[in-house]
Amino acid sequence: MADINLSRITKSFGDYRAVNQVSLDIHDGEFVALLGPSGCGKTTLLRLLAGFEEPDQGVIALGGQAVADPANGVMINPEARNLGIVFQSYALWPHMSVARNVGYPLEVRGLGRAERDAKIAEALSIVALEPYADRSPTELSGGQRQRVALARCLVMEPRAVLLDEPLANLDVHLRETMQQAFLDFHRRTGATMIYVTHDQAEAMAMADRIAVMDKGRIRQVAAPETLYREPADHMVAGFVGAGAVLPIGDVSMRGTGRCSVRLGEAAIHARICHKAANNSDGQDLGLCLRPEDVWVDEAGTLRGSVEDCVYLGGRFRLQVRVDSDQILPVYATRRARIGETVGLVISDGWVFDRSEGEAA
Amino acid sequence: MQAASRLRGFMPGFASPTVGNRSLDRLLPWLLLPVFVISILPIARLAIEGVFVGGVPSADYIRDVLGSSTTWRATANSLYTAGLGTIISLLIGGAFAFLVALTDIRAKAVLVFCFMIPMMIPPQITALAWVQLTGPSSALLNALGMAPPMGSPQPFYSAEGIALLLGIQHASIVFLTLRANLRMLPREQIEAARLAGARGGRLWWQIILPLTSPGLIAGTAMAFVTALGNFGIPAMLGIPANYSTLPTLIYQKLAGFGPSVLGEVSVLAMLIGTIAILGVAVHHRLLGKRDYRLMGMVGRPLDIRLGARRTLVEAVLWTVLIAILVIPLMALVATALVPAFGVKLSLANYSFDAFYEVLFVQPSTIRAFHNSFMLSVGAAVTLVAVCLPLAYVIVRRPTRLTHMVNLLVEVPYALPGVVLAIACILLFIRIPVIDVSLYGTLAIIFVAYLARFLVIALRPVMNSFSQLDPALEEAAQACGAGLGRRLRDILLPLAAPSAAAGALLVFLTAFNELTVSALLWSAGNETLGVLIFNLDDSGDTVLASAVAVLVVLVVIALMSCFQLASRRLPKGVVPWQT
Ligand SMILES: Nc1ncnc2c1ncn2[C@@H]1O[C@H](COP(=O)(O)OP(=O)(O)OP(=O)(O)O)[C@@H](O)[C@H]1O
Ligand SMILES: [Mg+2]
């Protein structure tokens, strides 16, 4: 019902393309995270969806109907889109009490007092702010303000909820509670959620799919595990997950989707993406290694010297220099001396095309 | 075609009130029409007088007026006195606003309350009080043995004297505009600067001043335009010294009468209008470059500690206040209490006869109070109601048309009141199409007030709209609130302090306004300004002073009512409350 479809959306501020030819299809009830470095256009994309900005090109459709289509002169007002939005800057109204802030969407919809009060109380209890109902938002802490903004958004039961870094100001503990509250809310209502964040752990933990943005473009849209295991390009591989991205040249195919890569003395069996597999000349290929796929093993043919060793609780993370200029993160069960030479076994890897082409 | 059908298919899925909101959205620009009719049409009508001679288009008047050296000398004088006066207003009003809004000085409410009063004394009366005070025959200076010797020149009969009084008179304009702006300064931004190591002068110069520059610029522009059109002060101080400004030149032309009067006055009016528009254009150019929307929470006032310097600062503020308020007020009260004008006042001979006379013998006093009260309250309420949506259109939906209206509404305020009055007479003596005459009724004064004071109500509201974090409105929009609701629920309360400041300014300026109503009044429709002027003109200076004292008392009483009601009003609506 409330599928969201963006098709080739472009938005420029002056000469600068903040959002560039973005296409994205979000299914009803899906939880999608927009992930990317600061300034990549996440907020702008969200504002385009909400209707605060008008795209220069492209079509935005909600539930199959165009809400913004400059080519045909369609532009539906934000107030008619029934989308909830939580702003990066809270945007609470200082002249209204917390309860009135939260209840305002219901007030606009003309709900009766009793029904309104019940829903306000429910929303406030979700964000654990019942005792603050009669306060002014100016008397709240940053995190509390953010929670009021969330409650205001939840209370209107929108067709989709747009959240712009809603947890950025909260402490770790509260952040987990709130993440859980979001997921519960999402499961209970089945509302479509679009969640902007630059925290990949948050995105991975919550989203059904993650759209990685960079410089106004979407580089990859995939489930968190796919994004992690099979990044589409160099930017995604480097941005998502702690791992190493190594340039490689020498690849030989081993059946469909698998290959063998030479790294120093060792030959590594790795998965290879479709596009890279067709890139037969082997130019511009990259190998992405995740620390959990690399073991310290004296039998390993790949040798390297330990640069750094950090205890993570239960295991150690080593930085191992191989081939003089490449550093691999490795998990180990025992402490290693700095400078010690260790052998490494690599059980898995992912080969992708490093050229910065059109994103997959 | 396709778009339309998509749109129609789409709408039923959404809440139906949106249809109404969308039409309101379209209706909003029509608001510009009445604004255009009331504030721009009269001026256009007057302009026609300047470019037609005997019904044929001609540049004769323009050539005559612009070719005369008197015109250019008056222009230079106007620019000098208005410019210097604005600087003085800026210094006094700015210092008061900053100190009251940002520091921990004591007795702020009283200070602000008193600071509002000088503005309510009609300019010609202020001028009279200062002249009586400082000349060789000054009662006060003679009593102190400090009077200048007989025959020495009166220091206020000079360009600087005019500028000083203009500056004092309009300091409250800068003060009110700036203070509304300072109220919206989020504490975090100043605290962040202090953490970054900014201290003392650096904090003021690099953070506070730039952040409040929209208010500073707006207040300066308004003080300048007001000073440019002021007639009372240059008339009282300039004419004896043979020093003419554009408004007094117009007055002298009108007094001279003759077939070419209207044409020449029209050209001079256009000259003042041009200067005012240039001043405002500079103001917009300066404002346009800065988008200092203040992010974060508003509403927590700042209290920068002055420490040991606090007592000194307080002493200076109160001294200035006594100089600009108490002294002229004392002169006014003294004149009202003498048994006959020219008699020396002493403890033995004071009398309240004048008060008895104006209150209980002359029916015109009560009538004038009634008329002025209705006119000024009506104008304040109407203008605030118009200015909220109007400011919204100008700030959030700028088009070429709104830019033009934004500049042109300044003209009726900048022109001397007499000129606006002539323009209104020309236009409304027989309204075309409906063939009704407003001349000789209160309505024509009301319309002229609306035209003249629109800009006073508009600027503070525009100022606060351009400072609001747009996300506050967008959040309401996402909640489904259409334009009307957003204006009512979000923008109006947040802009209420500025709107109230605007309304108060309109009320105070209109309450004893003289120059517009001087030509527009008729028997039974006199205003307070006219009453005082007529009494003074016919030699009843004592009675005139008595009425002026009553006016000040009434205004203080009204302000006290606001004070008492302030707990029930939204925060910041009462300008002298923190
Ligand atoms: N109103 C505007 N005018 C001009 N440029 C803008 C405007 N809004 C955003 N930009 C620019 O567009 C780019 C994308 O901005 P956006 O706010 O979408 O970034 P973001 O991904 O949300 O970053 P962050 O994670 O820091 O919030 C930035 O380079 C920004 O400078
Ligand atoms: Mg952002």
JSON list of C-alpha atoms and ligand atoms in Angstrom, two decimals, chain A residues 43 88 164-165, ligand 2:
[
{"chain": "A", "resi": 43, "resn": "THR", "atom": "CA", "xyz": [19.08, 14.73, 4.94]},
{"chain": "A", "resi": 88, "resn": "GLN", "atom": "CA", "xyz": [18.06, 16.32, 13.34]},
{"chain": "A", "resi": 164, "resn": "ASP", "atom": "CA", "xyz": [17.10, 11.93, 10.65]},
{"chain": "A", "resi": 165, "resn": "GLU", "atom": "CA", "xyz": [19.79, 10.60, 12.99]},
{"chain": "C", "resi": 2, "resn": "MG", "atom": "MG", "xyz": [21.91, 15.39, 7.89]}
]
